Amino acid sequence: MDKETLWLAVGFLGQALFSARFLVQWIKSEKEKKSVFPIAFWYFSIGGGVTLLAYAVYRQDPVFILGQASGLLIYFRNLYFVIYERKQLNT
């Protein structure tokens, strides 16, 4: 496998992780009969975001880099809120 093909695979993996977040959110919402965001949504967002950011850096695409980097800040912050809230409920 050459370098270009490997990075293409990384890009597709990142896109798959990023898309999977909507699948887990949809399944959880259907189970609860309301719109909810399971913690897995944020983990998939971060996994997909990091992978896509790496791909964007390799491609040297400033638009894609800015979009993914700013998104990651939001995903990490939301994950922090979820973890903090759960900690508060358990104390």
N, CA, C and O of each residue as an XYZ file, in Angstrom:
364
protein
N       0.854     -1.174      0.000
C       0.000      0.000      0.000
C       0.904      1.243      0.000
O       1.784      1.374      0.851
N       0.686      2.134     -0.939
C       1.505      3.339     -0.988
C       0.971      4.399     -0.013
O      -0.125      4.266      0.530
N       1.761      5.438      0.191
C       1.437      6.480      1.165
C       0.092      7.151      0.872
O      -0.694      7.398      1.786
N      -0.161      7.439     -0.378
C      -1.408      8.115     -0.768
C      -2.628      7.249     -0.449
O      -3.638      7.755      0.039
N      -2.538      5.974     -0.716
C      -3.647      5.053     -0.443
C      -3.879      4.936      1.060
O      -5.021      4.881      1.514
N      -2.796      4.899      1.826
C      -2.911      4.821      3.279
C      -3.645      6.054      3.828
O      -4.530      5.920      4.673
N      -3.289      7.230      3.360
C      -3.964      8.447      3.831
C      -5.411      8.517      3.366
O      -6.268      9.064      4.060
N      -5.674      7.965      2.197
C      -7.061      7.888      1.734
C      -7.868      6.989      2.659
O      -9.022      7.289      2.968
N      -7.266      5.888      3.103
C      -7.924      4.986      4.053
C      -8.162      5.691      5.390
O      -9.210      5.514      6.011
N      -7.188      6.488      5.829
C      -7.347      7.259      7.065
C      -8.526      8.226      6.919
O      -9.335      8.358      7.838
N      -8.623      8.887      5.797
C      -9.726      9.819      5.552
C     -11.082      9.123      5.564
O     -12.046      9.637      6.133
N     -11.152      7.966      4.942
C     -12.422      7.220      4.935
C     -12.765      6.711      6.332
O     -13.932      6.703      6.723
N     -11.749      6.285      7.084
C     -11.989      5.839      8.460
C     -12.544      6.990      9.296
O     -13.509      6.816     10.040
N     -11.934      8.155      9.171
C     -12.415      9.322      9.907
C     -13.843      9.668      9.537
O     -14.657      9.986     10.404
N     -14.144      9.607      8.263
C     -15.511      9.916      7.818
C     -16.498      8.882      8.342
O     -17.625      9.224      8.702
N     -16.078      7.612      8.387
C     -16.951      6.556      8.907
C     -17.225      6.772     10.399
O     -18.365      6.639     10.845
N     -16.187      7.106     11.168
C     -16.373      7.383     12.597
C     -17.284      8.582     12.798
O     -18.168      8.569     13.655
N     -17.063      9.606     12.007
C     -17.857     10.825     12.118
C     -19.327     10.555     11.784
O     -20.225     11.080     12.440
N     -19.560      9.742     10.771
C     -20.937      9.412     10.374
C     -21.595      8.481     11.388
O     -22.810      8.540     11.579
N     -20.816      7.630     12.035
C     -21.366      6.673     12.999
C     -22.005      7.377     14.186
O     -22.902      6.832     14.828
N     -21.544      8.584     14.475
C     -22.130      9.304     15.612
C     -23.611      9.564     15.396
O     -24.391      9.536     16.348
N     -24.005      9.816     14.157
C     -25.420     10.052     13.875
C     -26.214      8.758     14.001
O     -27.377      8.780     14.404
N     -25.604      7.651     13.664
C     -26.276      6.363     13.777
C     -26.551      6.031     15.245
O     -27.660      5.621     15.586
N     -25.547      6.205     16.121
C     -25.768      5.891     17.538
C     -26.764      6.875     18.166
O     -27.548      6.499     19.037
N     -26.727      8.126     17.722
C     -27.676      9.108     18.248
C     -29.094      8.761     17.815
O     -30.033      8.874     18.602
N     -29.244      8.350     16.593
C     -30.568      8.001     16.063
C     -31.124      6.767     16.780
O     -32.292      6.746     17.167
N     -30.286      5.742     16.957
C     -30.731      4.510     17.627
C     -31.149      4.810     19.071
O     -32.194      4.346     19.528
N     -30.336      5.580     19.778
C     -30.661      5.930     21.170
C     -31.958      6.750     21.249
O     -32.788      6.529     22.131
N     -32.115      7.683     20.330
C     -33.328      8.506     20.318
C     -34.566      7.666     20.028
O     -35.620      7.880     20.626
N     -34.438      6.718     19.117
C     -35.580      5.834     18.812
C     -35.950      5.006     20.027
O     -37.133      4.807     20.300
N     -34.958      4.520     20.763
C     -35.239      3.719     21.958
C     -35.945      4.533     23.030
O     -36.836      4.031     23.715
N     -35.546      5.791     23.172
C     -36.121      6.629     24.226
C     -37.304      7.466     23.742
O     -37.930      8.179     24.526
N     -37.602      7.375     22.458
C     -38.729      8.109     21.872
C     -38.624      9.615     22.058
O     -39.633     10.313     22.166
N     -37.392     10.103     22.094
C     -37.141     11.544     22.133
C     -35.705     11.775     21.664
O     -34.912     10.835     21.605
N     -35.374     13.002     21.335
C     -34.033     13.306     20.840
C     -33.058     13.373     22.005
O     -33.195     14.215     22.893
N     -32.068     12.477     21.999
C     -31.040     12.446     23.046
C     -29.664     12.280     22.397
O     -29.540     11.816     21.264
N     -28.638     12.673     23.150
C     -27.262     12.517     22.685
C     -26.527     11.598     23.659
O     -26.125     12.037     24.736
N     -26.348     10.325     23.291
C     -25.618      9.422     24.178
C     -24.142      9.821     24.226
O     -23.643     10.482     23.316
N     -23.454      9.417     25.286
C     -22.045      9.780     25.423
C     -21.222      9.246     24.244
O     -20.205      9.834     23.878
N     -21.665      8.134     23.655
C     -20.959      7.571     22.496
C     -20.936      8.562     21.330
O     -20.015      8.548     20.514
N     -21.954      9.419     21.258
C     -21.993     10.435     20.200
C     -20.747     11.305     20.263
O     -20.136     11.601     19.236
N     -20.372     11.714     21.476
C     -19.214     12.606     21.628
C     -17.911     11.862     21.390
O     -16.967     12.427     20.839
N     -17.849     10.587     21.804
C     -16.637      9.806     21.537
C     -16.448      9.590     20.027
O     -15.334      9.711     19.517
N     -17.527      9.275     19.323
C     -17.424      9.127     17.871
C     -17.069     10.462     17.207
O     -16.313     10.496     16.236
N     -17.620     11.558     17.736
C     -17.301     12.885     17.190
C     -15.811     13.185     17.338
O     -15.172     13.678     16.408
N     -15.269     12.882     18.514
C     -13.848     13.144     18.757
C     -12.979     12.215     17.913
O     -12.011     12.660     17.296
N     -13.318     10.933     17.882
C     -12.539      9.986     17.073
C     -12.542     10.362     15.599
O     -11.497     10.367     14.948
N     -13.716     10.676     15.081
C     -13.810     11.085     13.680
C     -13.132     12.413     13.438
O     -12.472     12.603     12.417
N     -13.295     13.349     14.388
C     -12.688     14.675     14.239
C     -11.172     14.629     14.229
O     -10.530     15.288     13.411
N     -10.596     13.847     15.139
C      -9.135     13.731     15.204
C      -8.596     13.080     13.920
O      -7.605     13.532     13.347
N      -9.262     12.027     13.492
C      -8.816     11.323     12.287
C      -8.942     12.217     11.053
O      -8.041     12.261     10.215
N     -10.062     12.924     10.949
C     -10.245     13.823      9.806
C      -9.299     15.020      9.861
O      -8.864     15.524      8.825
N      -8.980     15.475     11.087
C      -8.018     16.565     11.208
C      -6.637     16.115     10.721
O      -5.948     16.859     10.023
N      -6.243     14.911     11.088
C      -4.957     14.381     10.613
C      -4.938     14.306      9.087
O      -3.949     14.657      8.444
N      -6.045     13.847      8.530
C      -6.156     13.758      7.077
C      -6.095     15.150      6.444
O      -5.444     15.342      5.417
N      -6.771     16.114      7.058
C      -6.784     17.482      6.524
C      -5.399     18.115      6.585
O      -4.997     18.834      5.671
N      -4.670     17.843      7.669
C      -3.300     18.367      7.789
C      -2.423     17.755      6.702
O      -1.628     18.449      6.068
N      -2.575     16.447      6.492
C      -1.804     15.800      5.431
C      -2.123     16.442      4.079
O      -1.224     16.680      3.273
N      -3.395     16.717      3.839
C      -3.826     17.328      2.568
C      -3.509     18.825      2.500
O      -3.610     19.436      1.436
N      -3.125     19.414      3.641
C      -2.831     20.837      3.726
C      -4.013     21.691      3.248
O      -3.869     22.617      2.449
N      -5.192     21.327      3.781
C      -6.424     22.031      3.419
C      -6.841     22.928      4.588
O      -7.411     22.431      5.559
N      -6.572     24.241      4.519
C      -6.857     25.114      5.659
C      -8.334     25.181      6.037
O      -8.656     25.348      7.213
N      -9.221     25.057      5.086
C     -10.660     25.103      5.391
C     -11.060     23.877      6.206
O     -11.754     23.990      7.216
N     -10.626     22.738      5.769
C     -10.915     21.469      6.447
C     -10.238     21.433      7.824
O     -10.825     20.949      8.791
N      -9.018     21.940      7.911
C      -8.282     21.972      9.187
C      -9.016     22.851     10.190
O      -9.227     22.441     11.332
N      -9.404     24.037      9.785
C     -10.110     24.952     10.681
C     -11.447     24.369     11.131
O     -11.809     24.462     12.304
N     -12.168     23.776     10.205
C     -13.468     23.187     10.533
C     -13.346     22.061     11.544
O     -14.106     22.018     12.512
N     -12.415     21.160     11.339
C     -12.263     20.029     12.251
C     -11.672     20.456     13.588
O     -12.092     19.959     14.633
N     -10.708     21.365     13.573
C     -10.076     21.808     14.824
C     -11.089     22.518     15.719
O     -11.132     22.273     16.925
N     -11.893     23.386     15.142
C     -12.894     24.091     15.953
C     -13.976     23.142     16.437
O     -14.475     23.282     17.553
N     -14.339     22.180     15.607
C     -15.322     21.183     16.027
C     -14.814     20.370     17.201
O     -15.575     20.062     18.118
N     -13.527     20.016     17.183
C     -12.958     19.215     18.271
C     -13.048     19.923     19.612
O     -13.312     19.291     20.635
N     -12.831     21.229     19.612
C     -12.962     21.972     20.863
C     -14.375     21.812     21.445
O     -14.544     21.610     22.648
N     -15.356     21.903     20.594
C     -16.752     21.786     21.032
C     -17.052     20.368     21.512
O     -17.733     20.186     22.522
N     -16.548     19.361     20.794
C     -16.817     17.963     21.195
C     -16.191     17.659     22.547
O     -16.819     17.039     23.406
N     -14.932     18.105     22.735
C     -14.275     17.864     24.022
C     -15.007     18.602     25.144
O     -15.165     18.057     26.236
N     -15.445     19.804     24.895
C     -16.161     20.573     25.914
C     -17.490     19.898     26.270
O     -17.839     19.800     27.446
N     -18.224     19.439     25.270
C     -19.483     18.752     25.541
C     -19.247     17.453     26.296
O     -20.018     17.111     27.192
N     -18.188     16.726     25.945
C     -17.869     15.494     26.669
C     -17.536     15.816     28.121
O     -17.934     15.085     29.028
N     -16.812     16.901     28.344
C     -16.508     17.339     29.711
C     -17.808     17.595     30.485
O     -17.945     17.153     31.625
N     -18.755     18.304     29.873
C     -20.018     18.590     30.548
C     -20.765     17.302     30.910
O     -21.323     17.191     32.002
N     -20.773     16.344     30.001
C     -21.471     15.076     30.256
C     -20.817     14.343     31.421
O     -21.507     13.872     32.325
N     -19.486     14.244     31.401
C     -18.765     13.540     32.467
C     -18.940     14.267     33.796
O     -19.156     13.632     34.828
N     -18.849     15.596     33.775
C     -19.016     16.387     35.000
C     -20.423     16.201     35.572
O     -20.585     16.033     36.780
N     -21.431     16.231     34.712
C     -22.812     16.059     35.169
C     -23.003     14.681     35.804
O     -23.659     14.556     36.838
N     -22.436     13.659     35.189
C     -22.575     12.299     35.741
C     -21.871     12.189     37.089
O     -22.356     11.518     38.000
N     -20.728     12.853     37.207
C     -20.008     12.845     38.485
C     -20.852     13.504     39.566
O     -20.923     13.005     40.689
N     -21.495     14.624     39.236
C     -22.335     15.338     40.188
C     -23.528     14.484     40.621
O     -23.922     14.512     41.787
N     -24.094     13.734     39.697
C     -25.242     12.896     40.021
C     -24.847     11.725     40.914
O     -25.656     11.247     41.709
N     -23.610     11.266     40.788
C     -23.151     10.123     41.575
C     -22.629     10.498     42.955
O     -22.327      9.620     43.762
N     -22.521     11.806     43.236
C     -22.007     12.197     44.563
C     -23.134     12.575     45.501
O     -22.885     12.928     46.654
